[in-house]
Backbone as a chain_set.jsonl record, in Angstrom:
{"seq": "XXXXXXXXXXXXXXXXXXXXXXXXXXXXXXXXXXXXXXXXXXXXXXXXXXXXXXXXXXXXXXXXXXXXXXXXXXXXXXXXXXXXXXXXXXXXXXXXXXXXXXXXXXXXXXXXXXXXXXXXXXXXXXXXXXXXXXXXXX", "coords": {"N": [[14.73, 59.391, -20.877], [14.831, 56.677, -21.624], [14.737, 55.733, -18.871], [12.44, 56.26, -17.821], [10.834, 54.902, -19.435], [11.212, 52.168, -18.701], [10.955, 52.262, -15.862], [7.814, 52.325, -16.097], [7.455, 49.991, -17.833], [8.354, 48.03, -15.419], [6.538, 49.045, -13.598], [4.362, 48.122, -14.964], [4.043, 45.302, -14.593], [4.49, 45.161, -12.063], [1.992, 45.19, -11.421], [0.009, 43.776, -13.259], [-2.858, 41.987, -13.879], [-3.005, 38.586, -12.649], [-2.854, 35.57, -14.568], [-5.271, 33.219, -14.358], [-6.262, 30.902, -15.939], [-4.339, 30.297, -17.899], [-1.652, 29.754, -16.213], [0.803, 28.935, -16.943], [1.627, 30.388, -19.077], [1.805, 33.074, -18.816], [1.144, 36.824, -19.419], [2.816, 38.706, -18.739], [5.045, 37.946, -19.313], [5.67, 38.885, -22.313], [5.612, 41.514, -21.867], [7.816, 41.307, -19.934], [9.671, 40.758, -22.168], [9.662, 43.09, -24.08], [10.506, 45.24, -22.681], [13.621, 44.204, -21.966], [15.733, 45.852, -23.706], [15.726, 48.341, -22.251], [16.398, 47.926, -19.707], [14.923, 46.377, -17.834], [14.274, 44.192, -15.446], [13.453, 40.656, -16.037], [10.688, 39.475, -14.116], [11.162, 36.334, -11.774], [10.236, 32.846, -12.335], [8.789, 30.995, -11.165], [8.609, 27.792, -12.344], [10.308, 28.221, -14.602], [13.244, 28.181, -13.296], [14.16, 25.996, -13.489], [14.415, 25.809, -16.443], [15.922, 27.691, -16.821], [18.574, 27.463, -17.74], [18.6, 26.196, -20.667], [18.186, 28.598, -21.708], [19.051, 31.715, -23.146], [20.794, 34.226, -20.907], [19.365, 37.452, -19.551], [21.064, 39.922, -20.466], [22.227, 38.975, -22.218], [20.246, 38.996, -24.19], [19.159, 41.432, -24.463], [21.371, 42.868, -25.276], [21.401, 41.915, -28.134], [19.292, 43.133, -29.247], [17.792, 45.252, -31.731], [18.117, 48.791, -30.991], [15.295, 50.751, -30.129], [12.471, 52.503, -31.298], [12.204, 55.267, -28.846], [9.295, 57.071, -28.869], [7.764, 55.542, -29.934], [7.176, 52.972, -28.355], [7.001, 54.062, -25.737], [4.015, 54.852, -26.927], [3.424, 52.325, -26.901], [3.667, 51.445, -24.238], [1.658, 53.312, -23.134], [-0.637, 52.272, -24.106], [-1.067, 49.592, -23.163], [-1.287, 50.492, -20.675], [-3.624, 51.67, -21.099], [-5.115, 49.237, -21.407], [-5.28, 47.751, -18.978], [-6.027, 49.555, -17.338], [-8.866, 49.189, -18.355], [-9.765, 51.072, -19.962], [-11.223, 51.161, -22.381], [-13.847, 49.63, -22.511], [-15.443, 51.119, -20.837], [-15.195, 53.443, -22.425], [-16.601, 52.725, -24.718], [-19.168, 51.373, -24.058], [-21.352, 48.424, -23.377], [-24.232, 47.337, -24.544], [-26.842, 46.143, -22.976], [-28.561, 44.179, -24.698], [-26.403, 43.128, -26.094], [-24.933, 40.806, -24.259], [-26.802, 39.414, -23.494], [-28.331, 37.576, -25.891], [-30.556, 36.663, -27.632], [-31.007, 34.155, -28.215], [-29.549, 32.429, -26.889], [-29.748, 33.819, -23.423], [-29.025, 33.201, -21.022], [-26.173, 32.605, -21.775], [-23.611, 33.727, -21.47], [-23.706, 34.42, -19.31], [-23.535, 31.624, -17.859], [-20.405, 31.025, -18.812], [-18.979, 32.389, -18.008], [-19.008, 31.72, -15.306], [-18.153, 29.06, -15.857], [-15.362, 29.695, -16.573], [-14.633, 30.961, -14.255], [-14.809, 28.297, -12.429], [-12.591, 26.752, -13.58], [-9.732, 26.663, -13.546], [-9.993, 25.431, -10.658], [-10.302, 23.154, -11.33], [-9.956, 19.368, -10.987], [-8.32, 17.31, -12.816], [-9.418, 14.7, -13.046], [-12.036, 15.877, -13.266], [-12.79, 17.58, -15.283], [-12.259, 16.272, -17.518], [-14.427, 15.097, -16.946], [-16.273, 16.667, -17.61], [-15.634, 17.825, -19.804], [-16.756, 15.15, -21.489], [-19.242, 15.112, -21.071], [-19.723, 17.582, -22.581], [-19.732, 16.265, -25.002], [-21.953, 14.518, -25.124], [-25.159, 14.501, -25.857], [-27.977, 15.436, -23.685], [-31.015, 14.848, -23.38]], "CA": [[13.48, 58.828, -21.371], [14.568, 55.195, -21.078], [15.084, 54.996, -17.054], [11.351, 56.461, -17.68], [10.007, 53.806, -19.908], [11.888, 50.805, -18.064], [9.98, 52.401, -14.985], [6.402, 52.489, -16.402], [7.547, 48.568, -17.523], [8.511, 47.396, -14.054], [5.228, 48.99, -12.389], [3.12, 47.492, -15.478], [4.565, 44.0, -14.633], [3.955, 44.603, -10.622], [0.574, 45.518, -11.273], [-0.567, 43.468, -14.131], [-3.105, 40.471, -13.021], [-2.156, 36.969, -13.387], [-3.615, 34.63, -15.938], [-6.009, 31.558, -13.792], [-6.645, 29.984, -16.789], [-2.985, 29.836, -18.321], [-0.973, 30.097, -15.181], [1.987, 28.696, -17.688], [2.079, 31.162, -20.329], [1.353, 34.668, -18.437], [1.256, 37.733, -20.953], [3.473, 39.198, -18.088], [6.412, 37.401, -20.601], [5.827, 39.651, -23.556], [5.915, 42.61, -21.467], [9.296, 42.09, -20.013], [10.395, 40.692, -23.217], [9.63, 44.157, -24.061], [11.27, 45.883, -21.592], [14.664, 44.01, -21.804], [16.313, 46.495, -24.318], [15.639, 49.397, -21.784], [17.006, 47.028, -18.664], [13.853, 46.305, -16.938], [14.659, 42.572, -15.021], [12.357, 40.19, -15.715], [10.321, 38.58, -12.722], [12.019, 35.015, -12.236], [9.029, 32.538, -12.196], [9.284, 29.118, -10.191], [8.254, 26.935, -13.267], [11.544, 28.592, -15.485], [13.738, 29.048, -12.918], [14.149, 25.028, -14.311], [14.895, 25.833, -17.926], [16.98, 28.638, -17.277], [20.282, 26.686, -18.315], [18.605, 26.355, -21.536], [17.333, 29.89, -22.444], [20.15, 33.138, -23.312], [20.551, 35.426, -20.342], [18.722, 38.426, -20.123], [21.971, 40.924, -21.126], [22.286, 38.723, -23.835], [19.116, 38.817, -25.469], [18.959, 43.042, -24.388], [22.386, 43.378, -26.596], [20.967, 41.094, -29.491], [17.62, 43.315, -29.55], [17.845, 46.528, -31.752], [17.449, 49.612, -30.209], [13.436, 51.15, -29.967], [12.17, 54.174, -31.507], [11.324, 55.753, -27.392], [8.474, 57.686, -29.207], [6.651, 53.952, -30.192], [7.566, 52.257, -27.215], [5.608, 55.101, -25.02], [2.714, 54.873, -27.439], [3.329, 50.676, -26.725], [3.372, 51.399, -22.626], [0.206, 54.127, -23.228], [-1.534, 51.265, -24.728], [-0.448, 48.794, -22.272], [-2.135, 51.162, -18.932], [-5.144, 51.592, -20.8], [-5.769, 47.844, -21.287], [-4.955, 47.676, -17.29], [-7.256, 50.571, -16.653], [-10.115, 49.579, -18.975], [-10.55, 52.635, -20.952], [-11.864, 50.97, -23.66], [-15.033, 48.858, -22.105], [-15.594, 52.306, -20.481], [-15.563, 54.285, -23.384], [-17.633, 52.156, -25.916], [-20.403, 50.409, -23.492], [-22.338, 47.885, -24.88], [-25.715, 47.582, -24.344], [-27.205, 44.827, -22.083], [-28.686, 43.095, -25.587], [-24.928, 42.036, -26.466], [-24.578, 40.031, -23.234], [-28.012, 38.489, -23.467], [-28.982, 37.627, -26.753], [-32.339, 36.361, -27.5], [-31.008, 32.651, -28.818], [-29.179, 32.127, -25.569], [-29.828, 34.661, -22.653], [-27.562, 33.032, -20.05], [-24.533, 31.789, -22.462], [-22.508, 34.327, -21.266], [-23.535, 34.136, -17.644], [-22.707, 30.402, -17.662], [-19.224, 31.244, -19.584], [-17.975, 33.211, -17.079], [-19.514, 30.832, -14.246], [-17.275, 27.703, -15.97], [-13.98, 30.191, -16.368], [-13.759, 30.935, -12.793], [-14.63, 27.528, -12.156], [-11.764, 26.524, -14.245], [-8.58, 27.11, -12.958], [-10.251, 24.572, -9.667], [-10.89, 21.666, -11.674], [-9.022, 18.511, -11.01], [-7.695, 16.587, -14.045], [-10.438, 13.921, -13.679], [-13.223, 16.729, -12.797], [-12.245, 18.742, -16.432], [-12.647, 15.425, -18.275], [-16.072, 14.921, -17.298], [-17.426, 18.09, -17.996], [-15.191, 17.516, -21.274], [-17.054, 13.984, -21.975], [-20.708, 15.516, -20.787], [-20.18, 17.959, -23.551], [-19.878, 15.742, -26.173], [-23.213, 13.762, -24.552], [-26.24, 15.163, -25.663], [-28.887, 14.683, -22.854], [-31.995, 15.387, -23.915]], "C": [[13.471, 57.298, -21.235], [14.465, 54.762, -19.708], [12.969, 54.809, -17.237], [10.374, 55.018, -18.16], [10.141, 52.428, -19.107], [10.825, 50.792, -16.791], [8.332, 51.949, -14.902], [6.6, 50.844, -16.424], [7.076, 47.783, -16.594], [7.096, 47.373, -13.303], [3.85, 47.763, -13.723], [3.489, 45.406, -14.785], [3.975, 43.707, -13.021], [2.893, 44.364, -10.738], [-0.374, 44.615, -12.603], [-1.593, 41.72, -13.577], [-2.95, 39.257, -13.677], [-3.4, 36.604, -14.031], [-4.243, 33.467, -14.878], [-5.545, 30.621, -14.53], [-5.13, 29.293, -17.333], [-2.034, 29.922, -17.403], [0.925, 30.096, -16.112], [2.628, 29.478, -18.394], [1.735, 32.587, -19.567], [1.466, 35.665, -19.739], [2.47, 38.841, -20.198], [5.183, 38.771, -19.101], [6.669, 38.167, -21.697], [5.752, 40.781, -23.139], [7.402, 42.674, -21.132], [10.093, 41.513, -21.075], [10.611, 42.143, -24.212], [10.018, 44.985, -23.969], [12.568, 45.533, -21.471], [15.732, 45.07, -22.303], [16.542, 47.75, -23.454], [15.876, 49.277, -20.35], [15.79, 46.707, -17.475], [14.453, 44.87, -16.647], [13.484, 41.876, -15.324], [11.934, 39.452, -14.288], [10.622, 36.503, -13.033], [9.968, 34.52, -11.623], [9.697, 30.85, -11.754], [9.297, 28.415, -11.244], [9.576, 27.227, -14.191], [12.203, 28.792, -14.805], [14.941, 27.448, -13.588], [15.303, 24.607, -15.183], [15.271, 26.85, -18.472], [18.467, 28.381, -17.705], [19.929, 26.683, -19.69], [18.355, 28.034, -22.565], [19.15, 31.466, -22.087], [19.906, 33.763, -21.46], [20.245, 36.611, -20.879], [20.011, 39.716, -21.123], [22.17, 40.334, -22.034], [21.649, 38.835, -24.767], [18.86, 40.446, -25.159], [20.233, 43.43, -25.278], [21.926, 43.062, -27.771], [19.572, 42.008, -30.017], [18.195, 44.892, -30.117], [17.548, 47.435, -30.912], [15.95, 50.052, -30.95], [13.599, 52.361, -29.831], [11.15, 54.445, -29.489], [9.976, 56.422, -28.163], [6.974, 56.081, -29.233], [7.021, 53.08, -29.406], [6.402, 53.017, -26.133], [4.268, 55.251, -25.637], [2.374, 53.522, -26.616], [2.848, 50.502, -25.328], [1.895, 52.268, -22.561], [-0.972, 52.823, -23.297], [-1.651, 50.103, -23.519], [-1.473, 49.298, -20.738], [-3.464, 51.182, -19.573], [-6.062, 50.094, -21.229], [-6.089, 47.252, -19.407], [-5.969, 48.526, -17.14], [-9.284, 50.46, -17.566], [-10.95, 50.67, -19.327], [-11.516, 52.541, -22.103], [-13.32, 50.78, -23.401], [-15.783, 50.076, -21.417], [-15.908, 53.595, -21.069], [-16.817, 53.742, -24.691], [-18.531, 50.717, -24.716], [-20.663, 49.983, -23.889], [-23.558, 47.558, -24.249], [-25.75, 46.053, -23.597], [-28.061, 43.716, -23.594], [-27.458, 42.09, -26.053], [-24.603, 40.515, -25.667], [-25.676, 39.34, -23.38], [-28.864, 38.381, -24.788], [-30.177, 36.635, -26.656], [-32.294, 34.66, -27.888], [-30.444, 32.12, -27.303], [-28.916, 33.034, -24.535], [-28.9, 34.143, -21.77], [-26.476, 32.502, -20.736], [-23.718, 32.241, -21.672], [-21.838, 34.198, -19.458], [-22.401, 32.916, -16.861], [-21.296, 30.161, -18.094], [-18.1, 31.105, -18.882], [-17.805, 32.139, -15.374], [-18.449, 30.245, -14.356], [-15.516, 28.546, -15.927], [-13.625, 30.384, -15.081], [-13.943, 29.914, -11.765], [-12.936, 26.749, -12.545], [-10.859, 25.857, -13.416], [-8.949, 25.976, -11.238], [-10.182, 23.274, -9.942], [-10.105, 20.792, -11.341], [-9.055, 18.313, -12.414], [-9.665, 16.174, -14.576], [-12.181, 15.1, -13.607], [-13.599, 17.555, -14.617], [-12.504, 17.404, -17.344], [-13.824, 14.833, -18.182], [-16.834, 15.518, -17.597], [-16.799, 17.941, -19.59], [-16.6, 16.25, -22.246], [-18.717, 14.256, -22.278], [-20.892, 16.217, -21.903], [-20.182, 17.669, -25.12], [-21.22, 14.744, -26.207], [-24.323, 14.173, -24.877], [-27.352, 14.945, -24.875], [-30.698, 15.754, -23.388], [-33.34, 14.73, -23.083]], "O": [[12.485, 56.665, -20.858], [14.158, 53.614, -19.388], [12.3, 53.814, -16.958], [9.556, 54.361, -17.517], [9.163, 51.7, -18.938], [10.057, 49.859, -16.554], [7.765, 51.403, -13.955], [6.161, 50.197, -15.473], [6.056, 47.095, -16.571], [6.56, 46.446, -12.696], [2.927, 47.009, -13.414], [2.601, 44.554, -14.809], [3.347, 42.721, -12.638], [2.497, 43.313, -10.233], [-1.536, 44.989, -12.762], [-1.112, 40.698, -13.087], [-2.809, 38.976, -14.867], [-4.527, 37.101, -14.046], [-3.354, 32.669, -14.584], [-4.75, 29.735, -14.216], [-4.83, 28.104, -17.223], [-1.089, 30.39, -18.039], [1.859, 30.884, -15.965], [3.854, 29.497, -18.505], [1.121, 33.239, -20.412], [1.821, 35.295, -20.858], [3.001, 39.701, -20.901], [6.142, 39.507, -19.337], [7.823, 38.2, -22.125], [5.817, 41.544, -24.103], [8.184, 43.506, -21.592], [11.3, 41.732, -20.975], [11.576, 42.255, -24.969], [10.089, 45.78, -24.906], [13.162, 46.402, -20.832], [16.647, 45.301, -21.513], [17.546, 48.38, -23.786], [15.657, 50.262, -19.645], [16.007, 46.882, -16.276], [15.109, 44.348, -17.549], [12.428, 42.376, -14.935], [12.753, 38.953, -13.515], [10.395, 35.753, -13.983], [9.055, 35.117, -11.052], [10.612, 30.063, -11.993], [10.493, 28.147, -11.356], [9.985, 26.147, -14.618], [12.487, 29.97, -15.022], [16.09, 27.604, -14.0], [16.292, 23.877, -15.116], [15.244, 27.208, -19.649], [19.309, 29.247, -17.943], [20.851, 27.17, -20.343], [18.391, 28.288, -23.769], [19.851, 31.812, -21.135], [18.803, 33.645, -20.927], [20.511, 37.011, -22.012], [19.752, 40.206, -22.222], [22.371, 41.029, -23.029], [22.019, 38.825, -25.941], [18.01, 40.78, -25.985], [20.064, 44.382, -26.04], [22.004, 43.954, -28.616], [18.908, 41.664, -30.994], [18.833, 45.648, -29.384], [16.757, 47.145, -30.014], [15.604, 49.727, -32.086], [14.22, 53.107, -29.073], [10.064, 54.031, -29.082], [9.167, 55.748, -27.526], [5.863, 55.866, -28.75], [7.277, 52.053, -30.035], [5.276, 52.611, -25.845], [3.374, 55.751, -24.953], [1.409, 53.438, -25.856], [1.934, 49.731, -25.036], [1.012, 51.766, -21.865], [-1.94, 52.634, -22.56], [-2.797, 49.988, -23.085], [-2.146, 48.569, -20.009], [-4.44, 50.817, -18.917], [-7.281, 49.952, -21.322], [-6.965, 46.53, -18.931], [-6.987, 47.994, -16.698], [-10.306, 51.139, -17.471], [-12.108, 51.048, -19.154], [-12.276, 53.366, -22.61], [-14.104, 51.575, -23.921], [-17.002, 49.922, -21.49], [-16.56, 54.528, -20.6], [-17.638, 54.413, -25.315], [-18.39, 49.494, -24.736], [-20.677, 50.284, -25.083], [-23.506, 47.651, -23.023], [-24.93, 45.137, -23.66], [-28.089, 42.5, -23.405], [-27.447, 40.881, -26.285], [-24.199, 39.469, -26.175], [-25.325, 38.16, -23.398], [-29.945, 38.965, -24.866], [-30.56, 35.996, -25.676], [-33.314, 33.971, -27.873], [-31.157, 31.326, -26.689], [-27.709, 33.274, -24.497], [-27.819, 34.733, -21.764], [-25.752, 31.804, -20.026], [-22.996, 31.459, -21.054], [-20.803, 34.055, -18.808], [-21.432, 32.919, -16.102], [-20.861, 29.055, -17.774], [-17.056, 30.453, -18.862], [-16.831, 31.96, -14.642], [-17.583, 30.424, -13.5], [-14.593, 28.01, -15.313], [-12.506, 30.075, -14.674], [-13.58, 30.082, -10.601], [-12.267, 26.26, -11.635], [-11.033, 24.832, -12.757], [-7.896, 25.784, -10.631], [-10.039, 22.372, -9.118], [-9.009, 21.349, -11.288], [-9.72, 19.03, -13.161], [-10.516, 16.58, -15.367], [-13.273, 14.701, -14.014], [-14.716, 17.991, -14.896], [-13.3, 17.778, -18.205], [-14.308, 14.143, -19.08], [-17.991, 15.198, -17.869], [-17.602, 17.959, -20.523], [-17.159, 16.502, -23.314], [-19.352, 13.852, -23.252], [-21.911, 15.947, -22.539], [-20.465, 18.384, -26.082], [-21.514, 14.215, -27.279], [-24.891, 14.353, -23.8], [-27.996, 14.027, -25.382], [-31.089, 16.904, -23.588], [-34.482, 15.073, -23.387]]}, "num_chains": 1, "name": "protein.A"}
């Protein structure tokens, strides 16, 4: 049952999509922090490969970690695929009023617009749209 769970791990980790916005902090970290106890490797990441002199090796911090009820671990990976597979947003629709409420009909539009702008911005590009929204132009 653990080769099994370690397995499900590994593929959630291939398959999980990266973060734009936080490129630094992935959530891919608290999965194989996860997964260490049951020997999954974590994926080495260019940015830590760094401030790996400061941080335990992984067999060290997989001995130091109690063992995991397998029963709530497989609920934990269940949970885990159907955030990946969007079961949820799929099962409880929400109505096209949620997305367009009646005080601001495009908020959301424009939301999503500036997030996958984001992740492009230069420094100084991100501090003027910062400065603009403290500007009220009227």
């Amino acid at each position: 049952m653990t080769t099994t769970i370690a397995k499900q791990y590994t593929r959630l980790l291939a398959i999980w999509p990266k973060d734009a916005l936080r490129p630094n902090l992935p959530f891919t970290r608290a999965i194989e922090h996860r997964g260490l106890p049951f020997g999954v490797q974590p994926i080495t990441h260019a940015s830590e490969e760094t401030s790996k002199s400061n941080t335990a090796a992984p067999s060290q911090l997989s001995s130091s970690l109690p063992p995991a009820n397998l029963r709530l671990e497989q609920a934990q990976v269940n949970a885990l695929f159907s955030l990946l597979e969007d079961r949820y947003s799929k099962k409880y629709v929400l109505s096209p009023g949620v997305l367009k409420p009646t005080s601001a009909p495009e908020y959301y539009t424009k939301l999503m617009e500036e997030i996958e702008k984001a992740p492009k911005k230069t420094w100084w590009e991100a501090k003027v749209d910062q400065w603009k929204m403290k500007i009220r132009w009227s």
